[in-house]
């Protein structure tokens, strides 16, 4: 996965440290076939905030659930997604990054070599708003 934005982080652990200038979401189905692609328009700051929240490791001590997956049926065991959303973002410095959201056979967020993390409902709903509901889901 491409992560040109990493050079802008410095000592920050925030995945997207600079405001976004553009964002595009793509949905892929079985066999890696592109089924939908949409540019995300309007104020991108709420979308950046959502992605930043989704890519921050969550701790069970904060009352949430542990977000790191064991990799079973996800990318770390060599399997391939049968449903995948990819988000390409460009920040105001011109740097880009890709965030992959596996929808099947498991739910996982992978970005910049990190993950898998369990995606939150807000991110899944936002992607379904942009790209349409997943067939059968």
Tab-separated table of N, CA and C in Angstrom:
chain	number	residue	atom	x	y	z
A	1	UNK	N	0.837	-1.173	0.000
A	1	UNK	CA	0.000	0.000	0.000
A	1	UNK	C	0.885	1.239	0.000
A	2	UNK	N	0.483	2.189	-0.754
A	2	UNK	CA	1.259	3.413	-0.877
A	2	UNK	C	0.967	4.350	0.298
A	3	UNK	N	2.009	4.925	0.875
A	3	UNK	CA	1.850	5.884	1.961
A	3	UNK	C	2.907	6.979	1.849
A	4	UNK	N	2.678	7.928	0.951
A	4	UNK	CA	3.573	9.083	0.822
A	4	UNK	C	3.372	10.069	1.963
A	5	UNK	N	2.247	9.974	2.662
A	5	UNK	CA	1.934	10.911	3.738
A	5	UNK	C	2.832	10.659	4.946
A	6	UNK	N	3.399	9.468	5.066
A	6	UNK	CA	4.243	9.124	6.213
A	6	UNK	C	5.352	10.146	6.432
A	7	UNK	N	5.906	10.678	5.349
A	7	UNK	CA	7.014	11.636	5.504
A	7	UNK	C	6.570	12.930	6.182
A	8	UNK	N	5.264	13.204	6.212
A	8	UNK	CA	4.745	14.419	6.843
A	8	UNK	C	4.468	14.237	8.330
A	9	UNK	N	4.541	13.016	8.825
A	9	UNK	CA	4.159	12.748	10.211
A	9	UNK	C	5.164	13.238	11.230
A	10	UNK	N	6.421	13.202	10.908
A	10	UNK	CA	7.419	13.561	11.914
A	10	UNK	C	7.316	12.594	13.074
A	11	UNK	N	7.217	13.105	14.281
A	11	UNK	CA	7.111	12.241	15.456
A	11	UNK	C	5.663	11.921	15.806
A	12	UNK	N	4.704	12.461	15.056
A	12	UNK	CA	3.290	12.208	15.312
A	12	UNK	C	2.911	10.795	14.892
A	13	UNK	N	2.003	10.182	15.643
A	13	UNK	CA	1.490	8.876	15.252
A	13	UNK	C	0.184	9.005	14.482
A	14	UNK	N	-0.276	10.243	14.270
A	14	UNK	CA	-1.515	10.479	13.532
A	14	UNK	C	-1.312	10.080	12.078
A	15	UNK	N	-2.194	9.242	11.567
A	15	UNK	CA	-2.054	8.736	10.207
A	15	UNK	C	-2.144	9.848	9.169
A	16	UNK	N	-3.067	10.763	9.312
A	16	UNK	CA	-3.242	11.872	8.366
A	16	UNK	C	-3.010	13.196	9.093
A	17	UNK	N	-1.762	13.634	9.214
A	17	UNK	CA	-1.468	14.835	9.993
A	17	UNK	C	-1.871	16.149	9.323
A	18	UNK	N	-2.005	16.165	7.988
A	18	UNK	CA	-2.344	17.395	7.262
A	18	UNK	C	-3.758	17.310	6.718
A	19	UNK	N	-4.419	18.447	6.511
A	19	UNK	CA	-5.773	18.440	5.927
A	19	UNK	C	-5.773	17.751	4.564
A	20	UNK	N	-6.915	17.155	4.228
A	20	UNK	CA	-7.055	16.485	2.939
A	20	UNK	C	-7.447	17.467	1.846
A	21	UNK	N	-6.916	17.236	0.656
A	21	UNK	CA	-7.278	18.034	-0.518
A	21	UNK	C	-8.203	17.246	-1.438
A	22	UNK	N	-8.112	15.915	-1.417
A	22	UNK	CA	-8.931	15.076	-2.292
A	22	UNK	C	-9.046	13.682	-1.695
A	23	UNK	N	-10.159	13.016	-2.013
A	23	UNK	CA	-10.362	11.633	-1.579
A	23	UNK	C	-11.222	10.914	-2.608
A	24	UNK	N	-10.871	9.669	-2.877
A	24	UNK	CA	-11.623	8.829	-3.797
A	24	UNK	C	-11.813	7.472	-3.146
A	25	UNK	N	-13.025	6.935	-3.257
A	25	UNK	CA	-13.319	5.611	-2.732
A	25	UNK	C	-13.624	4.677	-3.899
A	26	UNK	N	-13.105	3.459	-3.815
A	26	UNK	CA	-13.319	2.447	-4.854
A	26	UNK	C	-13.805	1.173	-4.185
A	27	UNK	N	-14.695	0.469	-4.861
A	27	UNK	CA	-15.167	-0.826	-4.357
A	27	UNK	C	-14.797	-1.903	-5.368
A	28	UNK	N	-14.235	-2.983	-4.849
A	28	UNK	CA	-13.825	-4.126	-5.664
A	28	UNK	C	-14.595	-5.349	-5.210
A	29	UNK	N	-14.992	-6.156	-6.163
A	29	UNK	CA	-15.721	-7.388	-5.881
A	29	UNK	C	-14.856	-8.600	-6.107
A	30	UNK	N	-15.501	-9.765	-6.249
A	30	UNK	CA	-14.761	-11.010	-6.476
A	30	UNK	C	-13.828	-10.892	-7.680
A	31	UNK	N	-12.663	-11.481	-7.546
A	31	UNK	CA	-11.683	-11.437	-8.619
A	31	UNK	C	-10.991	-10.099	-8.747
A	32	UNK	N	-11.200	-9.221	-7.773
A	32	UNK	CA	-10.557	-7.911	-7.812
A	32	UNK	C	-11.142	-6.954	-8.840
A	33	UNK	N	-12.370	-7.206	-9.275
A	33	UNK	CA	-13.011	-6.366	-10.292
A	33	UNK	C	-13.550	-5.081	-9.663
A	34	UNK	N	-13.163	-3.941	-10.244
A	34	UNK	CA	-13.671	-2.643	-9.793
A	34	UNK	C	-15.157	-2.562	-10.129
A	35	UNK	N	-15.982	-2.335	-9.096
A	35	UNK	CA	-17.426	-2.259	-9.324
A	35	UNK	C	-17.974	-0.846	-9.171
A	36	UNK	N	-17.317	-0.017	-8.354
A	36	UNK	CA	-17.744	1.371	-8.164
A	36	UNK	C	-16.557	2.231	-7.802
A	37	UNK	N	-16.624	3.489	-8.233
A	37	UNK	CA	-15.589	4.465	-7.877
A	37	UNK	C	-16.269	5.816	-7.750
A	38	UNK	N	-16.015	6.507	-6.642
A	38	UNK	CA	-16.625	7.810	-6.405
A	38	UNK	C	-15.620	8.762	-5.765
A	39	UNK	N	-15.652	10.004	-6.208
A	39	UNK	CA	-14.881	11.059	-5.559
A	39	UNK	C	-15.685	11.538	-4.363
A	40	UNK	N	-15.026	11.693	-3.242
A	40	UNK	CA	-15.683	12.189	-2.039
A	40	UNK	C	-15.571	13.704	-2.076
A	41	UNK	N	-16.705	14.375	-2.080
A	41	UNK	CA	-16.733	15.821	-2.248
A	41	UNK	C	-17.158	16.520	-0.956
A	42	UNK	N	-17.064	17.824	-0.995
A	42	UNK	CA	-17.462	18.625	0.156
A	42	UNK	C	-16.319	18.799	1.130
A	43	UNK	N	-16.666	19.135	2.352
A	43	UNK	CA	-15.686	19.336	3.410
A	43	UNK	C	-15.066	17.985	3.769
A	44	UNK	N	-13.775	17.833	3.558
A	44	UNK	CA	-13.099	16.562	3.808
A	44	UNK	C	-12.594	16.417	5.241
A	45	UNK	N	-12.697	17.477	6.045
A	45	UNK	CA	-12.187	17.395	7.412
A	45	UNK	C	-12.914	16.327	8.237
A	46	UNK	N	-14.250	16.217	8.169
A	46	UNK	CA	-14.906	15.140	8.927
A	46	UNK	C	-14.470	13.746	8.455
A	47	UNK	N	-14.222	13.594	7.168
A	47	UNK	CA	-13.764	12.318	6.637
A	47	UNK	C	-12.356	12.001	7.139
A	48	UNK	N	-11.493	13.012	7.157
A	48	UNK	CA	-10.133	12.852	7.695
A	48	UNK	C	-10.193	12.459	9.169
A	49	UNK	N	-11.061	13.110	9.933
A	49	UNK	CA	-11.223	12.796	11.348
A	49	UNK	C	-11.681	11.352	11.527
A	50	UNK	N	-12.613	10.916	10.689
A	50	UNK	CA	-13.115	9.549	10.753
A	50	UNK	C	-11.998	8.546	10.463
A	51	UNK	N	-11.234	8.778	9.413
A	51	UNK	CA	-10.140	7.864	9.067
A	51	UNK	C	-9.081	7.857	10.166
A	52	UNK	N	-8.758	9.021	10.706
A	52	UNK	CA	-7.767	9.106	11.777
A	52	UNK	C	-8.229	8.296	12.989
A	53	UNK	N	-9.512	8.396	13.320
A	53	UNK	CA	-10.056	7.625	14.449
A	53	UNK	C	-10.021	6.132	14.159
A	54	UNK	N	-10.298	5.753	12.924
A	54	UNK	CA	-10.336	4.335	12.552
A	54	UNK	C	-8.948	3.707	12.491
A	55	UNK	N	-7.916	4.495	12.283
A	55	UNK	CA	-6.568	3.939	12.166
A	55	UNK	C	-5.769	4.066	13.451
A	56	UNK	N	-6.367	4.599	14.489
A	56	UNK	CA	-5.696	4.684	15.790
A	56	UNK	C	-5.953	3.386	16.546
A	57	UNK	N	-4.906	2.732	17.030
A	57	UNK	CA	-5.128	1.510	17.815
A	57	UNK	C	-6.044	1.799	18.992
A	58	UNK	N	-6.998	0.908	19.204
A	58	UNK	CA	-7.962	1.070	20.288
A	58	UNK	C	-7.594	0.112	21.415
A	59	UNK	N	-7.807	0.541	22.603
A	59	UNK	CA	-7.457	-0.272	23.758
A	59	UNK	C	-8.718	-0.743	24.461
A	60	UNK	N	-8.714	-1.974	24.897
A	60	UNK	CA	-9.866	-2.478	25.631
A	60	UNK	C	-10.012	-1.756	26.965
A	61	UNK	N	-8.938	-1.131	27.461
A	61	UNK	CA	-9.024	-0.398	28.722
A	61	UNK	C	-9.836	0.889	28.571
A	62	UNK	N	-10.041	1.340	27.314
A	62	UNK	CA	-10.822	2.556	27.092
A	62	UNK	C	-12.305	2.255	27.010
A	63	UNK	N	-12.682	0.986	27.237
A	63	UNK	CA	-14.077	0.620	27.173
A	63	UNK	C	-14.466	0.053	25.820
A	64	UNK	N	-13.580	0.175	24.822
A	64	UNK	CA	-13.860	-0.382	23.504
A	64	UNK	C	-13.349	-1.803	23.422
A	65	UNK	N	-13.398	-2.363	22.243
A	65	UNK	CA	-12.889	-3.709	22.061
A	65	UNK	C	-11.495	-3.642	21.469
A	66	UNK	N	-10.731	-4.679	21.647
A	66	UNK	CA	-9.389	-4.743	21.081
A	66	UNK	C	-9.515	-4.701	19.567
A	67	UNK	N	-8.759	-3.840	18.917
A	67	UNK	CA	-8.943	-3.658	17.490
A	67	UNK	C	-8.005	-4.469	16.623
A	68	UNK	N	-6.922	-4.981	17.165
A	68	UNK	CA	-6.012	-5.755	16.336
A	68	UNK	C	-6.554	-7.161	16.121
A	69	UNK	N	-6.564	-7.587	14.878
A	69	UNK	CA	-7.027	-8.926	14.547
A	69	UNK	C	-5.856	-9.891	14.579
A	70	UNK	N	-6.161	-11.167	14.635
A	70	UNK	CA	-5.092	-12.152	14.618
A	70	UNK	C	-4.678	-12.511	13.197
A	71	UNK	N	-5.305	-11.943	12.194
A	71	UNK	CA	-4.929	-12.177	10.804
A	71	UNK	C	-5.639	-13.350	10.163
A	72	UNK	N	-6.400	-14.111	10.932
A	72	UNK	CA	-7.099	-15.248	10.359
A	72	UNK	C	-8.094	-14.773	9.314
A	73	UNK	N	-8.022	-15.367	8.137
A	73	UNK	CA	-8.884	-15.041	6.996
A	73	UNK	C	-8.719	-13.587	6.553
A	74	UNK	N	-7.634	-12.971	6.932
A	74	UNK	CA	-7.315	-11.626	6.465
A	74	UNK	C	-5.945	-11.672	5.797
A	75	UNK	N	-5.440	-10.553	5.412
A	75	UNK	CA	-4.260	-10.491	4.558
A	75	UNK	C	-3.039	-11.215	5.099
A	76	UNK	N	-2.906	-11.306	6.388
A	76	UNK	CA	-1.686	-11.903	6.920
A	76	UNK	C	-1.646	-13.417	6.789
A	77	UNK	N	-2.769	-14.069	6.438
A	77	UNK	CA	-2.726	-15.516	6.256
A	77	UNK	C	-2.686	-15.905	4.782
A	78	UNK	N	-2.500	-14.928	3.897
A	78	UNK	CA	-2.376	-15.209	2.475
A	78	UNK	C	-3.683	-15.251	1.720
A	79	UNK	N	-4.819	-15.052	2.392
A	79	UNK	CA	-6.100	-15.057	1.696
A	79	UNK	C	-6.297	-13.743	0.953
A	80	UNK	N	-7.237	-13.750	0.038
A	80	UNK	CA	-7.551	-12.548	-0.737
A	80	UNK	C	-8.962	-12.097	-0.413
A	81	UNK	N	-9.207	-10.792	-0.436
A	81	UNK	CA	-10.568	-10.320	-0.160
A	81	UNK	C	-11.504	-10.653	-1.318
A	82	UNK	N	-12.753	-10.901	-0.994
A	82	UNK	CA	-13.774	-11.074	-2.018
A	82	UNK	C	-14.624	-9.821	-2.141
A	83	UNK	N	-14.488	-8.921	-1.186
A	83	UNK	CA	-15.112	-7.598	-1.237
A	83	UNK	C	-14.160	-6.635	-0.528
A	84	UNK	N	-13.804	-5.563	-1.200
A	84	UNK	CA	-12.790	-4.640	-0.695
A	84	UNK	C	-13.148	-3.217	-1.089
A	85	UNK	N	-13.048	-2.306	-0.146
A	85	UNK	CA	-13.132	-0.876	-0.438
A	85	UNK	C	-11.735	-0.294	-0.269
A	86	UNK	N	-11.326	0.540	-1.192
A	86	UNK	CA	-10.038	1.225	-1.101
A	86	UNK	C	-10.299	2.720	-1.110
A	87	UNK	N	-9.638	3.423	-0.219
A	87	UNK	CA	-9.765	4.881	-0.139
A	87	UNK	C	-8.398	5.461	-0.465
A	88	UNK	N	-8.353	6.328	-1.453
A	88	UNK	CA	-7.128	7.055	-1.804
A	88	UNK	C	-7.313	8.483	-1.345
A	89	UNK	N	-6.385	8.979	-0.540
A	89	UNK	CA	-6.451	10.357	-0.063
A	89	UNK	C	-5.185	11.104	-0.471
A	90	UNK	N	-5.359	12.373	-0.755
A	90	UNK	CA	-4.241	13.272	-1.031
A	90	UNK	C	-4.365	14.421	-0.054
A	91	UNK	N	-3.267	14.726	0.645
A	91	UNK	CA	-3.333	15.837	1.595
A	91	UNK	C	-2.889	17.138	0.919
A	92	UNK	N	-2.923	18.217	1.669
A	92	UNK	CA	-2.631	19.536	1.111
A	92	UNK	C	-1.169	19.724	0.735
A	93	UNK	N	-0.306	18.765	1.125
A	93	UNK	CA	1.096	18.828	0.699
A	93	UNK	C	1.293	18.123	-0.638
A	94	UNK	N	0.256	17.433	-1.115
A	94	UNK	CA	0.341	16.674	-2.352
A	94	UNK	C	0.689	15.215	-2.143
A	95	UNK	N	0.925	14.808	-0.914
A	95	UNK	CA	1.252	13.421	-0.608
A	95	UNK	C	-0.019	12.575	-0.606
A	96	UNK	N	0.121	11.285	-0.928
A	96	UNK	CA	-1.028	10.387	-1.008
A	96	UNK	C	-0.870	9.195	-0.068
A	97	UNK	N	-2.000	8.556	0.217
A	97	UNK	CA	-2.001	7.316	1.000
A	97	UNK	C	-3.221	6.505	0.583
A	98	UNK	N	-3.117	5.206	0.788
A	98	UNK	CA	-4.218	4.282	0.501
A	98	UNK	C	-4.631	3.601	1.790
A	99	UNK	N	-5.934	3.480	1.993
A	99	UNK	CA	-6.495	2.746	3.122
A	99	UNK	C	-7.360	1.651	2.518
A	100	UNK	N	-7.113	0.410	2.896
A	100	UNK	CA	-7.918	-0.703	2.403
A	100	UNK	C	-8.863	-1.154	3.505
A	101	UNK	N	-10.125	-1.307	3.136
A	101	UNK	CA	-11.132	-1.782	4.078
A	101	UNK	C	-11.689	-3.088	3.514
A	102	UNK	N	-11.235	-4.201	4.085
A	102	UNK	CA	-11.750	-5.505	3.674
A	102	UNK	C	-13.183	-5.619	4.164
A	103	UNK	N	-14.073	-6.052	3.299
A	103	UNK	CA	-15.469	-6.258	3.679
A	103	UNK	C	-15.796	-7.747	3.771
A	104	UNK	N	-15.090	-8.595	3.030
A	104	UNK	CA	-15.292	-10.048	3.076
A	104	UNK	C	-14.013	-10.712	2.574
A	105	UNK	N	-13.582	-11.797	3.135
A	105	UNK	CA	-14.281	-12.677	4.063
A	105	UNK	C	-14.226	-12.217	5.513
A	106	UNK	N	-13.509	-11.142	5.793
A	106	UNK	CA	-13.458	-10.601	7.147
A	106	UNK	C	-13.550	-9.090	7.058
A	107	UNK	N	-13.738	-8.441	8.176
A	107	UNK	CA	-13.712	-6.980	8.248
A	107	UNK	C	-12.358	-6.569	8.794
A	108	UNK	N	-11.647	-5.731	8.048
A	108	UNK	CA	-10.328	-5.283	8.491
A	108	UNK	C	-9.965	-3.982	7.792
A	109	UNK	N	-9.221	-3.135	8.487
A	109	UNK	CA	-8.662	-1.911	7.912
A	109	UNK	C	-7.155	-2.085	7.883
A	110	UNK	N	-6.554	-1.857	6.695
A	110	UNK	CA	-5.105	-1.932	6.546
A	110	UNK	C	-4.650	-0.643	5.884
A	111	UNK	N	-3.538	-0.100	6.331
A	111	UNK	CA	-3.040	1.153	5.774
A	111	UNK	C	-1.553	1.259	6.026
A	112	UNK	N	-0.848	1.792	5.065
A	112	UNK	CA	0.575	2.089	5.225
A	112	UNK	C	1.388	0.997	5.872
A	113	UNK	N	1.059	-0.253	5.591
A	113	UNK	CA	1.796	-1.351	6.188
A	113	UNK	C	1.342	-1.706	7.588
A	114	UNK	N	0.321	-1.039	8.106
A	114	UNK	CA	-0.182	-1.316	9.450
A	114	UNK	C	-1.508	-2.041	9.370
A	115	UNK	N	-1.884	-2.637	10.458
A	115	UNK	CA	-3.146	-3.335	10.545
A	115	UNK	C	-2.872	-4.822	10.652
A	116	UNK	N	-3.882	-5.640	10.581
A	116	UNK	CA	-5.259	-5.250	10.377
A	116	UNK	C	-5.923	-4.758	11.665
A	117	UNK	N	-6.789	-3.789	11.500
A	117	UNK	CA	-7.611	-3.266	12.574
A	117	UNK	C	-9.067	-3.556	12.237
A	118	UNK	N	-9.901	-3.664	13.238
A	118	UNK	CA	-11.324	-3.875	13.015
A	118	UNK	C	-11.952	-2.527	12.651
A	119	UNK	N	-12.625	-2.433	11.490
A	119	UNK	CA	-13.236	-1.154	11.121
A	119	UNK	C	-14.469	-0.867	11.981
A	120	UNK	N	-14.653	0.398	12.305
A	120	UNK	CA	-15.822	0.807	13.068
A	120	UNK	C	-17.040	0.986	12.177
A	121	UNK	N	-18.181	0.953	12.791
A	121	UNK	CA	-19.443	1.096	12.077
A	121	UNK	C	-19.512	2.411	11.298
A	122	UNK	N	-18.983	3.497	11.875
A	122	UNK	CA	-19.056	4.809	11.219
A	122	UNK	C	-18.329	4.809	9.872
A	123	UNK	N	-17.156	4.175	9.801
A	123	UNK	CA	-16.418	4.117	8.542
A	123	UNK	C	-17.163	3.262	7.522
A	124	UNK	N	-17.662	2.109	7.940
A	124	UNK	CA	-18.398	1.239	7.028
A	124	UNK	C	-19.645	1.938	6.490
A	125	UNK	N	-20.354	2.637	7.363
A	125	UNK	CA	-21.553	3.358	6.935
A	125	UNK	C	-21.211	4.499	5.984
A	126	UNK	N	-20.113	5.199	6.246
A	126	UNK	CA	-19.696	6.300	5.358
A	126	UNK	C	-19.356	5.766	3.977
A	127	UNK	N	-18.634	4.644	3.924
A	127	UNK	CA	-18.306	4.046	2.632
A	127	UNK	C	-19.559	3.568	1.906
A	128	UNK	N	-20.517	3.005	2.639
A	128	UNK	CA	-21.764	2.580	2.013
A	128	UNK	C	-22.575	3.781	1.518
A	129	UNK	N	-22.470	4.907	2.197
A	129	UNK	CA	-23.132	6.129	1.728
A	129	UNK	C	-22.508	6.610	0.414
A	130	UNK	N	-21.196	6.571	0.357
A	130	UNK	CA	-20.475	7.032	-0.843
A	130	UNK	C	-20.612	6.041	-1.997
A	131	UNK	N	-20.467	4.741	-1.696
A	131	UNK	CA	-20.381	3.733	-2.756
A	131	UNK	C	-21.654	2.910	-2.953
A	132	UNK	N	-22.609	3.040	-2.041
A	132	UNK	CA	-23.815	2.215	-2.109
A	132	UNK	C	-23.656	1.005	-1.211
A	133	UNK	N	-24.787	0.437	-0.834
A	133	UNK	CA	-24.768	-0.732	0.049
A	133	UNK	C	-24.121	-1.914	-0.649
A	134	UNK	N	-23.498	-2.748	0.133
A	134	UNK	CA	-22.895	-3.977	-0.400
A	134	UNK	C	-24.024	-4.950	-0.705
A	135	UNK	N	-23.960	-5.603	-1.846
A	135	UNK	CA	-24.972	-6.585	-2.234
A	135	UNK	C	-25.054	-7.675	-1.190
A	136	UNK	N	-26.269	-7.964	-0.788
A	136	UNK	CA	-26.476	-9.026	0.196
A	136	UNK	C	-26.169	-8.596	1.615
A	137	UNK	N	-25.853	-7.271	1.825
A	137	UNK	CA	-25.497	-6.864	3.188
A	137	UNK	C	-26.208	-5.670	3.645
